[in-house]
Amino acid sequence: MRKSRLPAVLVVDDEVRSLEALRRTLEEDFDVFTATSAEAAMEILEHEAPLGGIQLIVCDQRMPGMTGVQFLQKVRSQWPDAVRIILSGYTDAEDIIAGVNDAGIYQYLLKPWQPEQLLLTLKTAYSVWRMQQENQRLSLELRAAEPVLKKRVEVKHQRVQSAFGTGNLVRAPASPLNEVCQLIERIAPFDLSVLISGESGTGKEMVARAIHYASTRADKAFIIENCGALPDQLLEAELFGYKRGAFTGAYEDRIGLFQQADGGTLFLDEIGETSPAFQVKLLRVLQEGEFRPLGGARPVSVDVRVLAATNRDLETEVREGRFREDLYYRLATVSLNVPPLRERPMDIPLLAQRLLASAQQGLGKSCNGLSSEAAACIAAYRWPGNVRELQNEILRMLALSDTPVLGAELLSPRVLRTPVGETQEADLSLLAGLQGSLKERLEQLEAQVVKETLIRHRWNKSKAALELGLSRVGLRNKLERYGLEKK
Ligand SMILES: Nc1ncnc2c1ncn2[C@@H]1O[C@H](COP(=O)(O)OP(=O)(O)OP(=O)(O)O)[C@@H](O)[C@H]1O
Ligand SMILES: [Mg+2]
């Protein structure tokens, strides 16, 4: 490397006096090299190349042996980055113009040259050279960045997929939800419509998401519309969009959800709540793959996979004339039922654990888990509101707790005490768990009643005895007999 940090300029002219004048003009701002012939200039270029190179070349057009343009053409093939400038008289103009492109000449200056103009031209030329270098460097970096960026997108993609895939649906090894998940994996890659049925809070939306993220559309939009929440006109406006002025209140154009979901998946939740008029419109869109925004002149065609969900029994709705049969078949190429929580009690402990973990994150409050009593009550309850009810129960417990372990006393009364006679199935399952003679079974039942009452009263024995119509001694005897004590 040269010591000087000034840009290097090579000046080529066969007239020594002219060469000296050029040097004097430039030497304050540039590291100036001079040559009186093309050969000498080539030698300098070669010599300087490993030392930092020459950035600018100024060359006289008229030289013995070779014209300036010819020389610069030669330079270009070997040092394409050097910015080339030619000096010439009027009479050379034609030759130069003919050679400008071949030699890749940045500019030509007419003789006699003015010092300020020459300096300005060279300074500008130097900034061109710097930008050119920067551009090359960035191009190289971009080329290296492409695989890195690709990798990063891939990693994010995998993260999203694992956050929303079937792996995220908590279930026990023997859960009937496993069959549902297998079906999801099997049908997801094909562009089939899927109707997801299940009671409220069972996880229908999670299932829809899992289908989308297991499909080839995973990197496109997943858009949800709750069809039960809106009157027809608003629902249509949301789904199909509208043009400004299509109705009062339409102050500007709006792109519908069908269009936003183009290439991806549209999830129509609570499809069973829609009106017959809307069902007709939806059917037409699904059949034709195109629709007309409200007030729009042209139809818009889209590529959207439609998933729908309902907590109604849609087949019955069809039979009884409340849901269009043709639309039903359009939506339900595959139908998939998410079983209620009471039909998969084996999932409850796992779900409770997972939901407690996310509740801790959500509330920013930590705990050491559920007491065994609380866990037992949770496992025994029927959860008519399914996973959503369980989720709310756990959130509530965590919010109310003031001890590290969440005890049964934090449970809402309906969960803590599944009252006898509330549901027949619950009674039977409770009784089916008892073993031995009638007397033995009654004792087991008695132990459970005593325990449940104590938990509800936070092990306050006077209150429990009072409620059960026992004396304190009578209660203590029962505790001893059944080996009951606060854990
Ligand atoms: N198997 C599961 N594992 C983990 N979380 C679940 C599971 N099933 C449901 N959830 C959670 O329970 C809540 C309710 O689920 P989701 O919204 O999917 O149910 P839904 O059937 O669409 O309910 P709704 O009928 O009320 O719209 C969500 O917060 C969801 O994350
Ligand atoms: Mg839902």
PDB file of N, CA and C in Angstrom, residues 320-360:
ATOM      1  N   GLU A 320     -83.260 -30.500   8.661  1.00  0.00           N
ATOM      2  CA  GLU A 320     -84.415 -29.715   9.079  1.00  0.00           C
ATOM      3  C   GLU A 320     -84.546 -28.410   8.297  1.00  0.00           C
ATOM      4  N   GLY A 321     -83.758 -28.291   7.233  1.00  0.00           N
ATOM      5  CA  GLY A 321     -83.947 -27.181   6.300  1.00  0.00           C
ATOM      6  C   GLY A 321     -83.366 -25.854   6.755  1.00  0.00           C
ATOM      7  N   ARG A 322     -82.518 -25.870   7.768  1.00  0.00           N
ATOM      8  CA  ARG A 322     -81.962 -24.592   8.212  1.00  0.00           C
ATOM      9  C   ARG A 322     -80.600 -24.300   7.588  1.00  0.00           C
ATOM     10  N   PHE A 323     -80.005 -25.292   6.988  1.00  0.00           N
ATOM     11  CA  PHE A 323     -78.718 -25.051   6.323  1.00  0.00           C
ATOM     12  C   PHE A 323     -78.769 -25.681   4.940  1.00  0.00           C
ATOM     13  N   ARG A 324     -78.305 -24.955   3.943  1.00  0.00           N
ATOM     14  CA  ARG A 324     -78.384 -25.447   2.551  1.00  0.00           C
ATOM     15  C   ARG A 324     -77.553 -26.710   2.378  1.00  0.00           C
ATOM     16  N   GLU A 325     -78.187 -27.701   1.803  1.00  0.00           N
ATOM     17  CA  GLU A 325     -77.506 -28.983   1.616  1.00  0.00           C
ATOM     18  C   GLU A 325     -76.316 -28.838   0.663  1.00  0.00           C
ATOM     19  N   ASP A 326     -76.533 -28.077  -0.451  1.00  0.00           N
ATOM     20  CA  ASP A 326     -75.452 -27.945  -1.436  1.00  0.00           C
ATOM     21  C   ASP A 326     -74.225 -27.253  -0.835  1.00  0.00           C
ATOM     22  N   LEU A 327     -74.480 -26.260   0.016  1.00  0.00           N
ATOM     23  CA  LEU A 327     -73.357 -25.579   0.661  1.00  0.00           C
ATOM     24  C   LEU A 327     -72.677 -26.519   1.650  1.00  0.00           C
ATOM     25  N   TYR A 328     -73.484 -27.292   2.346  1.00  0.00           N
ATOM     26  CA  TYR A 328     -72.923 -28.255   3.300  1.00  0.00           C
ATOM     27  C   TYR A 328     -71.915 -29.166   2.599  1.00  0.00           C
ATOM     28  N   TYR A 329     -72.310 -29.697   1.445  1.00  0.00           N
ATOM     29  CA  TYR A 329     -71.403 -30.618   0.745  1.00  0.00           C
ATOM     30  C   TYR A 329     -70.164 -29.909   0.204  1.00  0.00           C
ATOM     31  N   ARG A 330     -70.333 -28.626  -0.173  1.00  0.00           N
ATOM     32  CA  ARG A 330     -69.181 -27.833  -0.614  1.00  0.00           C
ATOM     33  C   ARG A 330     -68.153 -27.677   0.502  1.00  0.00           C
ATOM     34  N   LEU A 331     -68.694 -27.427   1.701  1.00  0.00           N
ATOM     35  CA  LEU A 331     -67.802 -27.125   2.833  1.00  0.00           C
ATOM     36  C   LEU A 331     -67.213 -28.369   3.463  1.00  0.00           C
ATOM     37  N   ALA A 332     -67.974 -29.469   3.366  1.00  0.00           N
ATOM     38  CA  ALA A 332     -67.590 -30.656   4.128  1.00  0.00           C
ATOM     39  C   ALA A 332     -67.048 -31.763   3.247  1.00  0.00           C
ATOM     40  N   THR A 333     -66.084 -31.439   2.377  1.00  0.00           N
ATOM     41  CA  THR A 333     -65.452 -32.512   1.604  1.00  0.00           C
ATOM     42  C   THR A 333     -64.857 -33.496   2.611  1.00  0.00           C
ATOM     43  N   VAL A 334     -64.260 -32.922   3.651  1.00  0.00           N
ATOM     44  CA  VAL A 334     -63.821 -33.756   4.765  1.00  0.00           C
ATOM     45  C   VAL A 334     -64.504 -33.193   5.989  1.00  0.00           C
ATOM     46  N   SER A 335     -65.083 -34.061   6.847  1.00  0.00           N
ATOM     47  CA  SER A 335     -65.557 -33.471   8.101  1.00  0.00           C
ATOM     48  C   SER A 335     -64.824 -34.102   9.274  1.00  0.00           C
ATOM     49  N   LEU A 336     -64.649 -33.273  10.240  1.00  0.00           N
ATOM     50  CA  LEU A 336     -63.721 -33.601  11.311  1.00  0.00           C
ATOM     51  C   LEU A 336     -64.372 -33.164  12.625  1.00  0.00           C
ATOM     52  N   ASN A 337     -64.485 -34.080  13.583  1.00  0.00           N
ATOM     53  CA  ASN A 337     -65.134 -33.722  14.834  1.00  0.00           C
ATOM     54  C   ASN A 337     -64.125 -33.668  15.980  1.00  0.00           C
ATOM     55  N   VAL A 338     -64.144 -32.563  16.705  1.00  0.00           N
ATOM     56  CA  VAL A 338     -63.257 -32.449  17.866  1.00  0.00           C
ATOM     57  C   VAL A 338     -64.066 -32.875  19.094  1.00  0.00           C
ATOM     58  N   PRO A 339     -63.695 -33.977  19.723  1.00  0.00           N
ATOM     59  CA  PRO A 339     -64.510 -34.481  20.837  1.00  0.00           C
ATOM     60  C   PRO A 339     -64.456 -33.554  22.046  1.00  0.00           C
ATOM     61  N   PRO A 340     -65.557 -33.495  22.808  1.00  0.00           N
ATOM     62  CA  PRO A 340     -65.569 -32.656  24.013  1.00  0.00           C
ATOM     63  C   PRO A 340     -64.617 -33.220  25.065  1.00  0.00           C
ATOM     64  N   LEU A 341     -64.245 -32.367  25.990  1.00  0.00           N
ATOM     65  CA  LEU A 341     -63.254 -32.758  26.996  1.00  0.00           C
ATOM     66  C   LEU A 341     -63.728 -33.935  27.847  1.00  0.00           C
ATOM     67  N   ARG A 342     -65.050 -34.011  28.105  1.00  0.00           N
ATOM     68  CA  ARG A 342     -65.526 -35.095  28.979  1.00  0.00           C
ATOM     69  C   ARG A 342     -65.366 -36.455  28.318  1.00  0.00           C
ATOM     70  N   GLU A 343     -65.195 -36.461  26.981  1.00  0.00           N
ATOM     71  CA  GLU A 343     -64.970 -37.739  26.308  1.00  0.00           C
ATOM     72  C   GLU A 343     -63.477 -38.075  26.222  1.00  0.00           C
ATOM     73  N   ARG A 344     -62.652 -37.197  26.736  1.00  0.00           N
ATOM     74  CA  ARG A 344     -61.213 -37.486  26.758  1.00  0.00           C
ATOM     75  C   ARG A 344     -60.602 -37.005  28.072  1.00  0.00           C
ATOM     76  N   PRO A 345     -61.108 -37.588  29.181  1.00  0.00           N
ATOM     77  CA  PRO A 345     -60.632 -37.136  30.494  1.00  0.00           C
ATOM     78  C   PRO A 345     -59.129 -37.325  30.659  1.00  0.00           C
ATOM     79  N   MET A 346     -58.554 -38.240  29.883  1.00  0.00           N
ATOM     80  CA  MET A 346     -57.103 -38.469  30.007  1.00  0.00           C
ATOM     81  C   MET A 346     -56.307 -37.243  29.591  1.00  0.00           C
ATOM     82  N   ASP A 347     -56.925 -36.335  28.831  1.00  0.00           N
ATOM     83  CA  ASP A 347     -56.210 -35.130  28.398  1.00  0.00           C
ATOM     84  C   ASP A 347     -56.184 -34.046  29.471  1.00  0.00           C
ATOM     85  N   ILE A 348     -57.132 -34.158  30.441  1.00  0.00           N
ATOM     86  CA  ILE A 348     -57.311 -33.044  31.374  1.00  0.00           C
ATOM     87  C   ILE A 348     -56.044 -32.698  32.171  1.00  0.00           C
ATOM     88  N   PRO A 349     -55.368 -33.699  32.787  1.00  0.00           N
ATOM     89  CA  PRO A 349     -54.173 -33.313  33.561  1.00  0.00           C
ATOM     90  C   PRO A 349     -53.100 -32.638  32.704  1.00  0.00           C
ATOM     91  N   LEU A 350     -52.878 -33.173  31.509  1.00  0.00           N
ATOM     92  CA  LEU A 350     -51.871 -32.574  30.623  1.00  0.00           C
ATOM     93  C   LEU A 350     -52.254 -31.162  30.206  1.00  0.00           C
ATOM     94  N   LEU A 351     -53.535 -31.008  29.853  1.00  0.00           N
ATOM     95  CA  LEU A 351     -54.010 -29.685  29.458  1.00  0.00           C
ATOM     96  C   LEU A 351     -53.871 -28.697  30.608  1.00  0.00           C
ATOM     97  N   ALA A 352     -54.262 -29.157  31.815  1.00  0.00           N
ATOM     98  CA  ALA A 352     -54.188 -28.269  32.980  1.00  0.00           C
ATOM     99  C   ALA A 352     -52.751 -27.784  33.165  1.00  0.00           C
ATOM    100  N   GLN A 353     -51.800 -28.721  32.998  1.00  0.00           N
ATOM    101  CA  GLN A 353     -50.392 -28.353  33.141  1.00  0.00           C
ATOM    102  C   GLN A 353     -49.977 -27.305  32.113  1.00  0.00           C
ATOM    103  N   ARG A 354     -50.315 -27.592  30.844  1.00  0.00           N
ATOM    104  CA  ARG A 354     -49.935 -26.682  29.769  1.00  0.00           C
ATOM    105  C   ARG A 354     -50.594 -25.309  29.946  1.00  0.00           C
ATOM    106  N   LEU A 355     -51.884 -25.332  30.293  1.00  0.00           N
ATOM    107  CA  LEU A 355     -52.602 -24.072  30.439  1.00  0.00           C
ATOM    108  C   LEU A 355     -52.067 -23.285  31.644  1.00  0.00           C
ATOM    109  N   LEU A 356     -51.631 -24.013  32.677  1.00  0.00           N
ATOM    110  CA  LEU A 356     -51.060 -23.321  33.841  1.00  0.00           C
ATOM    111  C   LEU A 356     -49.739 -22.647  33.442  1.00  0.00           C
ATOM    112  N   ALA A 357     -48.965 -23.342  32.616  1.00  0.00           N
ATOM    113  CA  ALA A 357     -47.701 -22.752  32.156  1.00  0.00           C
ATOM    114  C   ALA A 357     -47.975 -21.479  31.357  1.00  0.00           C
ATOM    115  N   SER A 358     -48.976 -21.526  30.450  1.00  0.00           N
ATOM    116  CA  SER A 358     -49.195 -20.301  29.670  1.00  0.00           C
ATOM    117  C   SER A 358     -49.872 -19.224  30.506  1.00  0.00           C
ATOM    118  N   ALA A 359     -50.668 -19.634  31.504  1.00  0.00           N
ATOM    119  CA  ALA A 359     -51.270 -18.627  32.393  1.00  0.00           C
ATOM    120  C   ALA A 359     -50.171 -17.885  33.157  1.00  0.00           C
ATOM    121  N   GLN A 360     -49.128 -18.618  33.575  1.00  0.00           N
ATOM    122  CA  GLN A 360     -48.030 -17.969  34.305  1.00  0.00           C
ATOM    123  C   GLN A 360     -47.353 -16.939  33.425  1.00  0.00           C
TER     124      GLN A 360
END
